[in-house]
Short mmCIF file of C-alpha atoms in Angstrom, two decimals:
data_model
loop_
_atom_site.label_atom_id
_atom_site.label_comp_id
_atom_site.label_asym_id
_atom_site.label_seq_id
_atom_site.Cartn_x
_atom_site.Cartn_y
_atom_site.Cartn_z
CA UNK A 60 14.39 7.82 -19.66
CA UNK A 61 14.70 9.24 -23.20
CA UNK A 62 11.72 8.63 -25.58
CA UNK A 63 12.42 7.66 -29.39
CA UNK A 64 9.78 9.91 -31.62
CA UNK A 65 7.33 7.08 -33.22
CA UNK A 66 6.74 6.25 -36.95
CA UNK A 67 4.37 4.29 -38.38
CA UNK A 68 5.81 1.44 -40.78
CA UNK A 69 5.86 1.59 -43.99
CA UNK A 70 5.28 -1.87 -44.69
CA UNK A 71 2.76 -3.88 -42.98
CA UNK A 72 3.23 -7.37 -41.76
CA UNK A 73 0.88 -9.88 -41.68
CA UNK A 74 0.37 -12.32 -38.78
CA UNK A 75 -0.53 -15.43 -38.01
CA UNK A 76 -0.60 -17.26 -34.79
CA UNK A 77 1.85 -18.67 -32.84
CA UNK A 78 2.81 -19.85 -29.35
CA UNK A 79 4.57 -17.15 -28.58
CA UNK A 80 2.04 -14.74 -30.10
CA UNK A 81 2.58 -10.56 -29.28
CA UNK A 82 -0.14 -8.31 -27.90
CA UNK A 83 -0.29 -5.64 -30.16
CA UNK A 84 2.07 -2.31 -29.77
CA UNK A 85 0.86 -0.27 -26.87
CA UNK A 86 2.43 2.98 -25.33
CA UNK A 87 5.94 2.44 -23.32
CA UNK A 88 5.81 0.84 -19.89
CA UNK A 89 8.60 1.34 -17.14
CA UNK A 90 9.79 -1.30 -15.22
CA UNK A 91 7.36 -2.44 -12.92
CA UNK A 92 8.80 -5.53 -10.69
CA UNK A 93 5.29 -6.17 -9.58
CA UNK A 94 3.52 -6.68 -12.99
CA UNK A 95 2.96 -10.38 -13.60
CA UNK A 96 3.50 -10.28 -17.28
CA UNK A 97 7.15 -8.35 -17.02
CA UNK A 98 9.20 -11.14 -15.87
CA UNK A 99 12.27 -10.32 -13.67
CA UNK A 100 14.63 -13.28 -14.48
CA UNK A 101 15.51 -15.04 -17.47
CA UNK A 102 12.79 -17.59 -18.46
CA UNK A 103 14.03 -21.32 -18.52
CA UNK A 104 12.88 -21.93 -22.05
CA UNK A 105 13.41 -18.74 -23.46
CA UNK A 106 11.36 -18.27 -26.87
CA UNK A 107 12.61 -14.49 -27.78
CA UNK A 108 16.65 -13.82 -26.71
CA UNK A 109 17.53 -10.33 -26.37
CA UNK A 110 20.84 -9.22 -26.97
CA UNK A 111 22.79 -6.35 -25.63
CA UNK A 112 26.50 -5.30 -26.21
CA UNK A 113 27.52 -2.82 -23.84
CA UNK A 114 30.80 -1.14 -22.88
CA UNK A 115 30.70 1.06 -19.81
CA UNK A 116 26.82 1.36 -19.33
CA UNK A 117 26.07 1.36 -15.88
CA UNK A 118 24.16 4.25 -15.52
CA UNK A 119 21.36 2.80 -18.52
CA UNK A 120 22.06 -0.56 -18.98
CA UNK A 121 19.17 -1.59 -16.01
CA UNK A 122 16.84 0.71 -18.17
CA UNK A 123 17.53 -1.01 -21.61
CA UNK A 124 17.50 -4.77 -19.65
CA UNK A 125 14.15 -3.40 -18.39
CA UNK A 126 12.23 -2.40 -21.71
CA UNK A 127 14.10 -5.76 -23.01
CA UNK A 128 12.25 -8.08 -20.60
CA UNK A 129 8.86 -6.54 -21.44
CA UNK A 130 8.50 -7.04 -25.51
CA UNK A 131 8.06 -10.84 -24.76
CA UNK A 132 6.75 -13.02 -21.42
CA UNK A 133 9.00 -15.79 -22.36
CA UNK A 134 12.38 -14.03 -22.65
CA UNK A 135 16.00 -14.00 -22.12
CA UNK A 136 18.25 -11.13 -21.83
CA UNK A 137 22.09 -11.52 -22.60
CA UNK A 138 24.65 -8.79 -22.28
CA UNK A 139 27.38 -9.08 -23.40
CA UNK A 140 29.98 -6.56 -21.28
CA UNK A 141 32.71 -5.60 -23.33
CA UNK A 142 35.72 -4.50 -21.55
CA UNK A 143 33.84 -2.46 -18.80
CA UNK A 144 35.43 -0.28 -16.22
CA UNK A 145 32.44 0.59 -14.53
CA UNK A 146 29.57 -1.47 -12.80
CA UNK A 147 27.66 -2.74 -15.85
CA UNK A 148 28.09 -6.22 -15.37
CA UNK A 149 27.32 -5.92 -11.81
CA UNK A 150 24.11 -3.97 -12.64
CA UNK A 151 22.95 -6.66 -15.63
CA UNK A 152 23.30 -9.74 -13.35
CA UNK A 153 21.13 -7.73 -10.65
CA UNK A 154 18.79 -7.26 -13.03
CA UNK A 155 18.22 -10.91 -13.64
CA UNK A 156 20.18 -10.91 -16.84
CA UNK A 157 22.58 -13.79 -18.46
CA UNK A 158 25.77 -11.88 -18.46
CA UNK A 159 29.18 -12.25 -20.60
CA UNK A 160 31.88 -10.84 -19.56
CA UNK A 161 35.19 -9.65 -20.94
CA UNK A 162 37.90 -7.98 -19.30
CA UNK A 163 39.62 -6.43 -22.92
CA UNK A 164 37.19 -4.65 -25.54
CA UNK A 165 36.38 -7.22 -27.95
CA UNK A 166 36.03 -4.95 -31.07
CA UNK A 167 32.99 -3.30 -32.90
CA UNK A 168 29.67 -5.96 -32.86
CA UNK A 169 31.81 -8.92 -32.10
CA UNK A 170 29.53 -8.51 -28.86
CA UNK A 171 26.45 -9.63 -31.17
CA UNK A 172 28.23 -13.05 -32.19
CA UNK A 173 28.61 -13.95 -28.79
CA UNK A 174 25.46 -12.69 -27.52
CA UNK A 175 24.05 -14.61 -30.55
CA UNK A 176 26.26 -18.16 -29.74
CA UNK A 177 24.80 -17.88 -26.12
CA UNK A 178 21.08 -17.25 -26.94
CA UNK A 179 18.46 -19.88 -26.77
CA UNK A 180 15.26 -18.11 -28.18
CA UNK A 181 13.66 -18.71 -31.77
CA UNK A 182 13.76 -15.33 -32.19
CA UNK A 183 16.62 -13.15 -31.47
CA UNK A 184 16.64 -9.54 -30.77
CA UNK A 185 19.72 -7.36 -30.74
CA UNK A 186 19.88 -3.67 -29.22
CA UNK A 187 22.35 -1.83 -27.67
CA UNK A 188 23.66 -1.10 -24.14
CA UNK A 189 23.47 3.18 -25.27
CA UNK A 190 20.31 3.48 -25.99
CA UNK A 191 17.18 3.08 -23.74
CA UNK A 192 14.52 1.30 -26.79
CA UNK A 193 10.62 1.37 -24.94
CA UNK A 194 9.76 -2.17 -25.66
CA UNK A 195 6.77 -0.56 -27.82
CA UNK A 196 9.16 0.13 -30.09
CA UNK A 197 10.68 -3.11 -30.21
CA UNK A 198 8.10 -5.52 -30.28
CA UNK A 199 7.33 -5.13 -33.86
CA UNK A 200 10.78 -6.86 -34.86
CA UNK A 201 9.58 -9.97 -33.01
CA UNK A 202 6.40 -10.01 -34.18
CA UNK A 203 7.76 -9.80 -37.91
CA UNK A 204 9.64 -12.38 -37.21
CA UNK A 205 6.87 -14.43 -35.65
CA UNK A 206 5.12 -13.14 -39.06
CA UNK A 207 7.48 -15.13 -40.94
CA UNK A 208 10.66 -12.61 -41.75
CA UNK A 209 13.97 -13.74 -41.20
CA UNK A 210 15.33 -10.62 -40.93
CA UNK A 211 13.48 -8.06 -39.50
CA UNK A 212 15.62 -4.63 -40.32
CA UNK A 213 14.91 -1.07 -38.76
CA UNK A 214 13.63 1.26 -41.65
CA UNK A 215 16.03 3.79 -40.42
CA UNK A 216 17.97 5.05 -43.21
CA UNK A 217 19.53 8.43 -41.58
CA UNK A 218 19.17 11.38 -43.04
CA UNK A 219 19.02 12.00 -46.48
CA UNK A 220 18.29 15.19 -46.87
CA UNK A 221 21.67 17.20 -46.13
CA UNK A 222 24.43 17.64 -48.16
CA UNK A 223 26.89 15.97 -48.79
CA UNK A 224 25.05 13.01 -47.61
CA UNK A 225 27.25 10.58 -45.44
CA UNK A 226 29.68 8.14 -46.48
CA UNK A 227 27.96 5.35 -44.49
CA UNK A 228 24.49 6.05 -45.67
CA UNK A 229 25.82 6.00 -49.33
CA UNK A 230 27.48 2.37 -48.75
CA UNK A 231 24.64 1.32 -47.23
CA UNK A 232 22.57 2.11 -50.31
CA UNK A 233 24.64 0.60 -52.67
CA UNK A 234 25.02 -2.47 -50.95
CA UNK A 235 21.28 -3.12 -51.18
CA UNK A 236 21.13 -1.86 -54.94
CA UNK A 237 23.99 -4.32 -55.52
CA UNK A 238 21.82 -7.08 -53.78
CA UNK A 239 18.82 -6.41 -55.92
CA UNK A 240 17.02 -4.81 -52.89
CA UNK A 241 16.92 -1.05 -53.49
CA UNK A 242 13.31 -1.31 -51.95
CA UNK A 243 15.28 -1.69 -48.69
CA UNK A 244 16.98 1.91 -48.86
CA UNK A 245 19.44 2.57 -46.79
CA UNK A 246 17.85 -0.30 -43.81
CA UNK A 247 20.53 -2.46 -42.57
CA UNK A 248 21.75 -4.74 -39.92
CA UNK A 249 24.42 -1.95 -39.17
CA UNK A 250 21.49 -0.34 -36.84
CA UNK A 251 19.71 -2.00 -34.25
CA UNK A 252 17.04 -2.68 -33.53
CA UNK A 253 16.69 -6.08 -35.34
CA UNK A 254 15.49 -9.55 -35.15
CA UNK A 255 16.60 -12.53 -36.63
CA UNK A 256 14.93 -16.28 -36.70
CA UNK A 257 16.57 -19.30 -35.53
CA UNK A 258 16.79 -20.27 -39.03
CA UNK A 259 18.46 -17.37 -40.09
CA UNK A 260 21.21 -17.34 -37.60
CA UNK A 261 21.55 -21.04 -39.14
CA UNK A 262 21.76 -19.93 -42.35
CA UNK A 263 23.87 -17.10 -42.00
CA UNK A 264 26.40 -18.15 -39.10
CA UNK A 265 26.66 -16.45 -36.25
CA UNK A 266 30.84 -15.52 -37.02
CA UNK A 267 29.38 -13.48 -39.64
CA UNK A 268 27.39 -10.79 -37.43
CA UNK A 269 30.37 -9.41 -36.26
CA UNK A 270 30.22 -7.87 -39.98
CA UNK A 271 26.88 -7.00 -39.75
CA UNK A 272 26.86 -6.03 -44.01
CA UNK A 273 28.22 -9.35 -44.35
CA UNK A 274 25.58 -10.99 -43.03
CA UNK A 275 22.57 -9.29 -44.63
CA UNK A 276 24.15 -9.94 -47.89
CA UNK A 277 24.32 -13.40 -46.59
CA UNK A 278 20.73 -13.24 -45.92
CA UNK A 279 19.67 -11.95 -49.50
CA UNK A 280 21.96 -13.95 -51.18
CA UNK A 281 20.96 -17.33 -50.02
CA UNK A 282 17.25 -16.36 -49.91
CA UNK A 283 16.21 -15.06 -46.71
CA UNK A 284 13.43 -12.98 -45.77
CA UNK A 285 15.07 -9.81 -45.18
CA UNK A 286 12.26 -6.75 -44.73
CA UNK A 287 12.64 -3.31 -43.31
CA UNK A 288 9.73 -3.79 -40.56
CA UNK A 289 9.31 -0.39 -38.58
CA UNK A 290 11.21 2.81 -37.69
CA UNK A 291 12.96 3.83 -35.27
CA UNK A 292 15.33 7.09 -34.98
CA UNK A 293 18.48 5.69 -33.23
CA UNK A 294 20.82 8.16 -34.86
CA UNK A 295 19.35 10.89 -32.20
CA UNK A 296 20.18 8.27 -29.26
CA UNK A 297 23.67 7.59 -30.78
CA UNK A 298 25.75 9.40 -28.26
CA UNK A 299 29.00 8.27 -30.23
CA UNK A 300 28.12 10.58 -32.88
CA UNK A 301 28.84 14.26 -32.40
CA UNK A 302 29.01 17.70 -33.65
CA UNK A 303 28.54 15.73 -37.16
CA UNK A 304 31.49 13.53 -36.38
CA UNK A 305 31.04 9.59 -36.59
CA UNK A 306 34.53 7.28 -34.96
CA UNK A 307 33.09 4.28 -36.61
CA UNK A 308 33.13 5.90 -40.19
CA UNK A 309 35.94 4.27 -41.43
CA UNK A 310 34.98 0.62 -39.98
CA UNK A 311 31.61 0.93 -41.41
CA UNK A 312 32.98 1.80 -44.47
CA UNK A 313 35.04 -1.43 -45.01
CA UNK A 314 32.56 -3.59 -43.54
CA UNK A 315 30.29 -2.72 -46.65
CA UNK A 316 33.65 -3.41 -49.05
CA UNK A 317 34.12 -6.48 -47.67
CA UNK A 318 30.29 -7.31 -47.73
CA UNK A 319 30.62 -6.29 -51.71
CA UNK A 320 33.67 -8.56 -51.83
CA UNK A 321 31.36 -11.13 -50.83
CA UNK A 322 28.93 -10.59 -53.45
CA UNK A 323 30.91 -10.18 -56.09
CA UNK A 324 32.68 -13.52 -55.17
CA UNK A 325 29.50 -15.21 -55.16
CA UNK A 326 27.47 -14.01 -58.52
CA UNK A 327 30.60 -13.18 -60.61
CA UNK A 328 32.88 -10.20 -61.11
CA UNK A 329 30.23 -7.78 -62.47
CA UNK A 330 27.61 -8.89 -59.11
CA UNK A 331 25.34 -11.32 -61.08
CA UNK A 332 24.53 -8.29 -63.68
CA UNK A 333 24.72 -8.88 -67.09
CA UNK A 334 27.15 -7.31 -69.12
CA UNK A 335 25.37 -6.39 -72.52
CA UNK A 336 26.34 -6.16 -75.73
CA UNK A 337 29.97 -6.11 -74.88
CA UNK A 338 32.53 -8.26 -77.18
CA UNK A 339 35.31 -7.87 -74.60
CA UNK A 340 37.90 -10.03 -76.61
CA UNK A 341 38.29 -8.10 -79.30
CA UNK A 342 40.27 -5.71 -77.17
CA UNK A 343 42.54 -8.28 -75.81
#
């Protein structure tokens, strides 16, 4: 199993009590069937739902279901198999977990509205099939949200350092400068992991996390808490991105010109900023 390097958040959290309260973050633990506390079905009454797209995963997805079950005792796991050819939903419903299957690919994070249709929890978690997350590294999301965020955002941002920097992590920016949030950097609901309440799944819609820019400019716009909670480096687990290449360029792209669309059609043409001095009909 692959280990994601750690990072402390940058922002801290506070907590409060609730029924579904979190032990705090402790090293990564393996499956362990016979460990009371790791459940190995989906509880009845689910309070955190975990989702997981996956397309052709056999060979991790029982992994990633594993470290899923552990960030909460009262937990479902959903996956969501998207056009498979291989064993994954065969391995996910061994594994205990609630699983959706469809026989055609149903296009990039459509998986996360129906994951997110089907889930029962308070809290819901998405991650993906790809990449084997230690729940140590995952809890934190939930217990943001149990903290009171809505939106509990990975404070990845990719790297900023090279140059040119990338397209994606340059749209990504300006979609949270547009939105006010600049203190949010490059975090968005483009990357897993993240956690959304019940009430922000309400709020939002869940046809609108199929566009996951969409929907965290839904978030800030109708006055969600949206934070960047804690790190974690998923652009080293990404195997679709390689020898500097990314396939979902493009798509990422116009999902943040369609989330600006958004904006702009709901604070005015200039984004809800002002336009100064300006005496634009005397040029007419």
């Amino acid at each position: 199993m692959r280990k994601v390097q750690r990072f402390k958040s940058r922002r801290s959290v506070a907590r409060r009590p609730s029924r579904g309260s979190l032990p705090p973050p402790q090293s990564p633990i393996g499956y362990r069937p016979m460990e009371p506390q790791i459940p190995r079905e989906n509880h009845p009454h689910p309070y955190v739902s975990v989702i997981i797209p996956a397309m052709n995963e056999a060979g991790k997805i029982a992994a990633v279901i594993a470290e899923a079950r552990a960030v909460h005792p009262e937990s479902e796991v959903i996956v969501v198999a998207n056009g498979c050819r291989d064993q994954t939903a065969a391995v996910a419903e061994r594994m205990g977990a609630k699983v959706l299957s469809f026989s055609e690919p149903l296009g990039n994070d459509v998986g996360r509205s129906v994951g997110a249709q089907a889930a029962k929890g308070q809290i819901l978690l998405f991650t993906d099939g790809d990449m084997v997350i230690p729940s140590s590294e995952l809890r934190p999301f939930v217990q943001a949200v149990q903290s009171g965020v809505d939106v509990a955002l990975n404070d990845y941002t990719g790297p900023i350092d090279r140059q040119p920097i990338h397209k994606v992590i340059l749209a990504k920016y300006t979609l949270n400068s547009m939105l006010g949030r600049a203190d949010l950097g490059g975090a968005s609901m483009t990357a897993v992991p993240h956690a959304l309440s019940r009430r922000a799944l309400d709020v939002i819609g869940v046809s609108e996390l199929s566009v996951p820019p969409k929907a965290q400019a839904a978030a800030v716009n109708r006055g969600l808490r949206v934070e960047a909670v804690f790190r974690v480096e998923v652009g080293r687990l990404n195997p679709g991105r390689t020898a500097g290449r990314d396939p979902l360029e493009m798509l990422v792209l116009g999902d943040h010109l369609e989330a600006l669309e958004g904006v702009i059609a709901e604070r005015g043409i200039r984004g809800g900023y002002h336009d100064g001095g300006r005496r634009r009909s005397v040029v007419r």
